[in-house]
Amino acid sequence: DQQVKQNSPSLSVQEGRISILNCDYTNSMFDYFLWYKKYPAEGPTFLISISSIKDKNEDGRFTVFLNKSAKHLSLHIVPSQPGDSAVYFCAAPNSGGSNYKLTFGKGTLLTVNP
Amino acid sequence: DAGVIQSPRHEVTEMGQEVTLRCKPISGHDYLFWYRQTMMRGLELLIYFNNNVPIDDSGMPEDRFSAKMPNASFSTLKIQPSEPRDSAVYFCASSSRSGWGAYEQYFGPGTRLTVT
């Protein structure tokens, strides 16, 4: 039972354009979401996060949007750069108490073409 | 500061052999996580520790897998005996419970395990 779903395994965009990566979740108890970026032969690295009390969080070229009613979040990268080519994972921690266990989506491979 | 350190980076072994993967978390982090990444299942949590104590091992696939954390700076994941279906990339991650960063986990570079 996948509680965090990334339905697009891959996405290709041109340099300078916007990249939009999507993520859906099923557990309405999730109240915090994270995006990780992974290059080949490296571990995932934290990129940006959002709390459920917000609907948008921005950090430079990266913005995450949260639509709680649709149980959907998206990561926007503007403008996209070739160095952004990587696998992007969305993740959510199990809710409540001190449980810091993260559930990850299967990832979306982003390719930014020069 | 050094990040999460994992060794070895690559391991090739024959079916039936014992495999031990090692992890040194970031100093001061009190949570340690072991993940496995495969094409079929993606990134899945195997087990995690808090202050060296195993909290949730529900992701450990079977009794062939075991994990220990004898002290705050070292953890091992052991597979005995290994099988070809254990071939995957194994990641170790650590985190600190302070503030909003509590959910952010810092990953090591991973160990690519191939069991022939």
Short mmCIF file of C-alpha atoms in Angstrom, two decimals:
data_model
loop_
_atom_site.label_atom_id
_atom_site.label_comp_id
_atom_site.label_asym_id
_atom_site.label_seq_id
_atom_site.Cartn_x
_atom_site.Cartn_y
_atom_site.Cartn_z
CA ASP A 1 0.00 0.00 0.00
CA GLN A 2 1.79 3.08 -1.28
CA GLN A 3 0.94 6.01 0.95
CA VAL A 4 3.10 8.40 -1.08
CA LYS A 5 2.84 8.16 -4.85
CA GLN A 6 4.81 9.74 -7.64
CA ASN A 7 3.00 8.67 -10.76
CA SER A 8 5.48 10.04 -13.29
CA PRO A 9 8.65 7.98 -13.39
CA SER A 10 10.37 10.54 -15.59
CA LEU A 11 10.13 14.12 -16.85
CA SER A 12 12.16 15.91 -19.50
CA VAL A 13 12.30 19.70 -19.81
CA GLN A 14 14.37 22.31 -21.61
CA GLU A 15 16.88 24.43 -19.77
CA GLY A 16 15.30 27.68 -18.59
CA ARG A 17 11.76 26.30 -18.53
CA ILE A 18 9.71 25.27 -15.52
CA SER A 19 9.88 21.73 -14.11
CA ILE A 20 6.83 20.52 -12.20
CA LEU A 21 7.11 17.31 -10.21
CA ASN A 22 3.99 15.88 -8.63
CA CYS A 23 3.27 13.77 -5.59
CA ASP A 24 0.03 12.38 -4.15
CA TYR A 25 -0.56 10.93 -0.72
CA THR A 26 -3.32 8.86 0.81
CA ASN A 27 -2.77 9.30 4.54
CA SER A 28 -4.66 12.40 5.68
CA MET A 29 -2.68 12.31 8.94
CA PHE A 30 0.49 13.36 7.15
CA ASP A 31 1.28 16.91 8.25
CA TYR A 32 4.76 17.53 6.91
CA PHE A 33 6.31 16.81 3.55
CA LEU A 34 9.84 16.80 2.23
CA TRP A 35 11.48 16.68 -1.16
CA TYR A 36 14.81 14.97 -1.66
CA LYS A 37 17.09 15.05 -4.67
CA LYS A 38 19.35 12.16 -5.64
CA TYR A 39 22.25 12.08 -8.08
CA PRO A 40 23.60 8.75 -9.36
CA ALA A 41 25.96 6.97 -6.96
CA GLU A 42 25.06 9.36 -4.14
CA GLY A 43 22.58 9.28 -1.31
CA PRO A 44 19.43 11.43 -1.37
CA THR A 45 19.89 14.99 -0.12
CA PHE A 46 17.21 17.14 1.45
CA LEU A 47 15.91 19.88 -0.84
CA ILE A 48 12.85 21.61 0.61
CA SER A 49 9.95 20.89 2.94
CA ILE A 50 6.49 22.15 3.79
CA SER A 51 4.26 21.94 6.82
CA SER A 52 0.55 21.32 6.42
CA ILE A 53 -0.18 24.72 7.99
CA LYS A 54 1.16 26.31 4.80
CA ASP A 55 0.20 25.90 1.18
CA LYS A 56 3.46 27.16 -0.30
CA ASN A 57 7.12 27.25 0.60
CA GLU A 58 9.78 28.87 -1.54
CA ASP A 59 13.55 28.57 -1.52
CA GLY A 60 15.30 30.22 -4.42
CA ARG A 61 14.38 28.47 -7.63
CA PHE A 62 12.44 25.78 -5.76
CA THR A 63 8.85 26.13 -4.61
CA VAL A 64 6.66 23.44 -3.09
CA PHE A 65 2.88 23.74 -3.20
CA LEU A 66 0.54 21.77 -0.98
CA ASN A 67 -3.15 21.13 -1.69
CA LYS A 68 -4.46 19.34 1.38
CA SER A 69 -7.97 18.82 0.08
CA ALA A 70 -6.60 17.03 -2.97
CA LYS A 71 -3.83 15.33 -0.97
CA HIS A 72 -1.40 16.58 -3.56
CA LEU A 73 1.89 18.41 -3.53
CA SER A 74 4.12 19.63 -6.31
CA LEU A 75 7.67 20.87 -6.64
CA HIS A 76 8.33 23.68 -9.11
CA ILE A 77 11.81 24.45 -10.34
CA VAL A 78 12.16 27.76 -12.17
CA PRO A 79 14.26 28.19 -14.20
CA SER A 80 15.42 24.62 -14.68
CA GLN A 81 19.14 24.04 -15.11
CA PRO A 82 21.05 21.00 -16.42
CA GLY A 83 22.49 20.50 -12.91
CA ASP A 84 18.95 19.88 -11.68
CA SER A 85 18.91 16.58 -13.58
CA ALA A 86 18.42 14.00 -10.83
CA VAL A 87 15.82 11.76 -9.24
CA TYR A 88 13.40 13.63 -6.99
CA PHE A 89 11.62 11.90 -4.12
CA CYS A 90 8.77 13.22 -2.05
CA ALA A 91 8.47 11.91 1.49
CA ALA A 92 6.29 12.25 4.55
CA PRO A 93 6.93 11.33 8.19
CA ASN A 94 4.50 9.12 10.06
CA SER A 95 2.39 11.43 12.12
CA GLY A 96 2.30 11.85 15.82
CA GLY A 97 4.66 11.71 18.74
CA SER A 98 8.32 11.17 18.15
CA ASN A 99 7.98 8.94 15.13
CA TYR A 100 10.51 10.18 12.62
CA LYS A 101 10.01 7.37 10.13
CA LEU A 102 9.78 8.70 6.55
CA THR A 103 7.72 7.14 3.79
CA PHE A 104 9.15 7.86 0.35
CA GLY A 105 7.59 7.92 -3.09
CA LYS A 106 9.32 5.93 -5.84
CA GLY A 107 10.86 9.03 -7.37
CA THR A 108 10.73 10.97 -10.62
CA LEU A 109 13.78 11.20 -12.86
CA LEU A 110 14.12 14.78 -14.09
CA THR A 111 16.25 15.44 -17.15
CA VAL A 112 16.97 19.06 -18.03
CA ASN A 113 18.22 19.38 -21.58
CA PRO A 114 20.65 22.19 -22.49
CA ASP B 1 31.84 18.35 8.95
CA ALA B 2 31.89 14.79 7.72
CA GLY B 3 28.56 13.46 6.57
CA VAL B 4 27.22 9.97 7.07
CA ILE B 5 29.94 7.47 6.24
CA GLN B 6 29.17 4.03 4.85
CA SER B 7 31.48 1.16 4.04
CA PRO B 8 32.08 -0.62 1.83
CA ARG B 9 30.79 1.36 -1.14
CA HIS B 10 30.51 -1.79 -3.23
CA GLU B 11 30.22 -5.40 -2.15
CA VAL B 12 30.07 -8.44 -4.39
CA THR B 13 29.53 -11.75 -2.69
CA GLU B 14 28.30 -15.24 -3.42
CA MET B 15 24.99 -16.59 -2.33
CA GLY B 16 25.14 -18.02 1.17
CA GLN B 17 27.90 -15.76 2.39
CA GLU B 18 27.57 -13.34 5.30
CA VAL B 19 27.57 -9.65 4.45
CA THR B 20 28.15 -6.81 6.90
CA LEU B 21 27.44 -3.22 5.99
CA ARG B 22 28.74 -0.42 8.20
CA CYS B 23 27.59 3.08 9.00
CA LYS B 24 28.94 6.02 10.96
CA PRO B 25 26.23 8.65 11.53
CA ILE B 26 26.77 12.37 11.82
CA SER B 27 28.13 13.23 15.26
CA GLY B 28 25.37 14.38 17.59
CA HIS B 29 22.54 12.79 15.63
CA ASP B 30 20.42 10.52 17.75
CA TYR B 31 18.37 8.80 15.03
CA LEU B 32 19.83 6.29 12.62
CA PHE B 33 17.98 4.69 9.71
CA TRP B 34 18.77 1.83 7.36
CA TYR B 35 17.09 1.85 3.93
CA ARG B 36 17.18 -0.42 0.91
CA GLN B 37 16.61 0.82 -2.62
CA THR B 38 15.55 -1.47 -5.46
CA MET B 39 13.96 -0.81 -8.82
CA MET B 40 10.82 -2.70 -7.86
CA ARG B 41 10.20 -1.36 -4.37
CA GLY B 42 11.95 2.00 -4.39
CA LEU B 43 13.41 3.33 -1.15
CA GLU B 44 12.14 1.34 1.80
CA LEU B 45 12.94 1.69 5.47
CA LEU B 46 14.36 -1.46 7.05
CA ILE B 47 14.95 -0.39 10.64
CA TYR B 48 15.64 2.69 12.69
CA PHE B 49 17.30 3.43 16.01
CA ASN B 50 16.88 6.20 18.54
CA ASN B 51 19.74 6.68 20.99
CA ASN B 52 21.18 3.33 19.90
CA VAL B 53 17.92 1.46 20.65
CA PRO B 54 15.99 -0.19 17.79
CA ILE B 55 12.57 1.46 17.56
CA ASP B 56 10.96 -0.06 14.49
CA ASP B 57 12.27 -3.09 12.62
CA SER B 58 9.04 -3.88 10.80
CA GLY B 59 10.74 -3.31 7.47
CA MET B 60 13.40 -5.97 7.98
CA PRO B 61 12.51 -8.54 5.32
CA GLU B 62 13.26 -11.70 7.27
CA ASP B 63 15.40 -13.27 9.96
CA ARG B 64 18.41 -13.30 7.69
CA PHE B 65 18.69 -9.56 8.29
CA SER B 66 19.90 -8.10 11.56
CA ALA B 67 21.06 -4.65 12.64
CA LYS B 68 22.94 -3.40 15.65
CA MET B 69 24.03 -0.06 17.03
CA PRO B 70 26.56 -0.73 19.79
CA ASN B 71 27.29 2.97 20.29
CA ALA B 72 26.26 6.39 19.03
CA SER B 73 28.86 6.45 16.28
CA PHE B 74 28.52 3.04 14.67
CA SER B 75 25.89 0.72 13.26
CA THR B 76 25.95 -2.48 11.24
CA LEU B 77 23.46 -4.23 9.00
CA LYS B 78 24.18 -7.93 8.58
CA ILE B 79 22.72 -10.38 6.08
CA GLN B 80 23.35 -14.04 6.79
CA PRO B 81 23.04 -16.00 4.57
CA SER B 82 22.83 -13.65 1.61
CA GLU B 83 20.65 -14.38 -1.43
CA PRO B 84 20.60 -12.93 -4.96
CA ARG B 85 17.33 -11.10 -4.19
CA ASP B 86 19.19 -9.08 -1.54
CA SER B 87 21.06 -7.28 -4.32
CA ALA B 88 20.25 -3.59 -3.87
CA VAL B 89 21.70 -0.29 -2.71
CA TYR B 90 21.62 0.03 1.07
CA PHE B 91 21.57 3.51 2.56
CA CYS B 92 22.20 4.64 6.08
CA ALA B 93 20.80 7.98 7.22
CA SER B 94 20.86 9.94 10.45
CA SER B 95 18.93 12.84 11.91
CA SER B 96 18.68 15.05 14.95
CA ARG B 97 15.35 15.68 16.68
CA SER B 98 15.87 19.36 17.29
CA GLY B 99 13.46 21.87 15.79
CA TRP B 100 11.90 21.81 12.35
CA GLY B 101 14.92 19.94 11.07
CA ALA B 102 13.87 16.90 13.02
CA TYR B 103 12.38 15.23 10.00
CA GLU B 104 15.33 15.91 7.73
CA GLN B 105 17.46 12.88 7.30
CA TYR B 106 21.04 12.99 6.07
CA PHE B 107 21.97 10.07 3.88
CA GLY B 108 25.24 8.33 3.30
CA PRO B 109 26.46 7.50 -0.22
CA GLY B 110 25.11 3.96 0.01
CA THR B 111 26.55 0.47 -0.37
CA ARG B 112 25.80 -1.31 -3.62
CA LEU B 113 25.44 -5.00 -2.80
CA THR B 114 25.53 -7.65 -5.49
CA VAL B 115 24.88 -11.26 -4.51
CA THR B 116 25.70 -13.78 -7.23
#
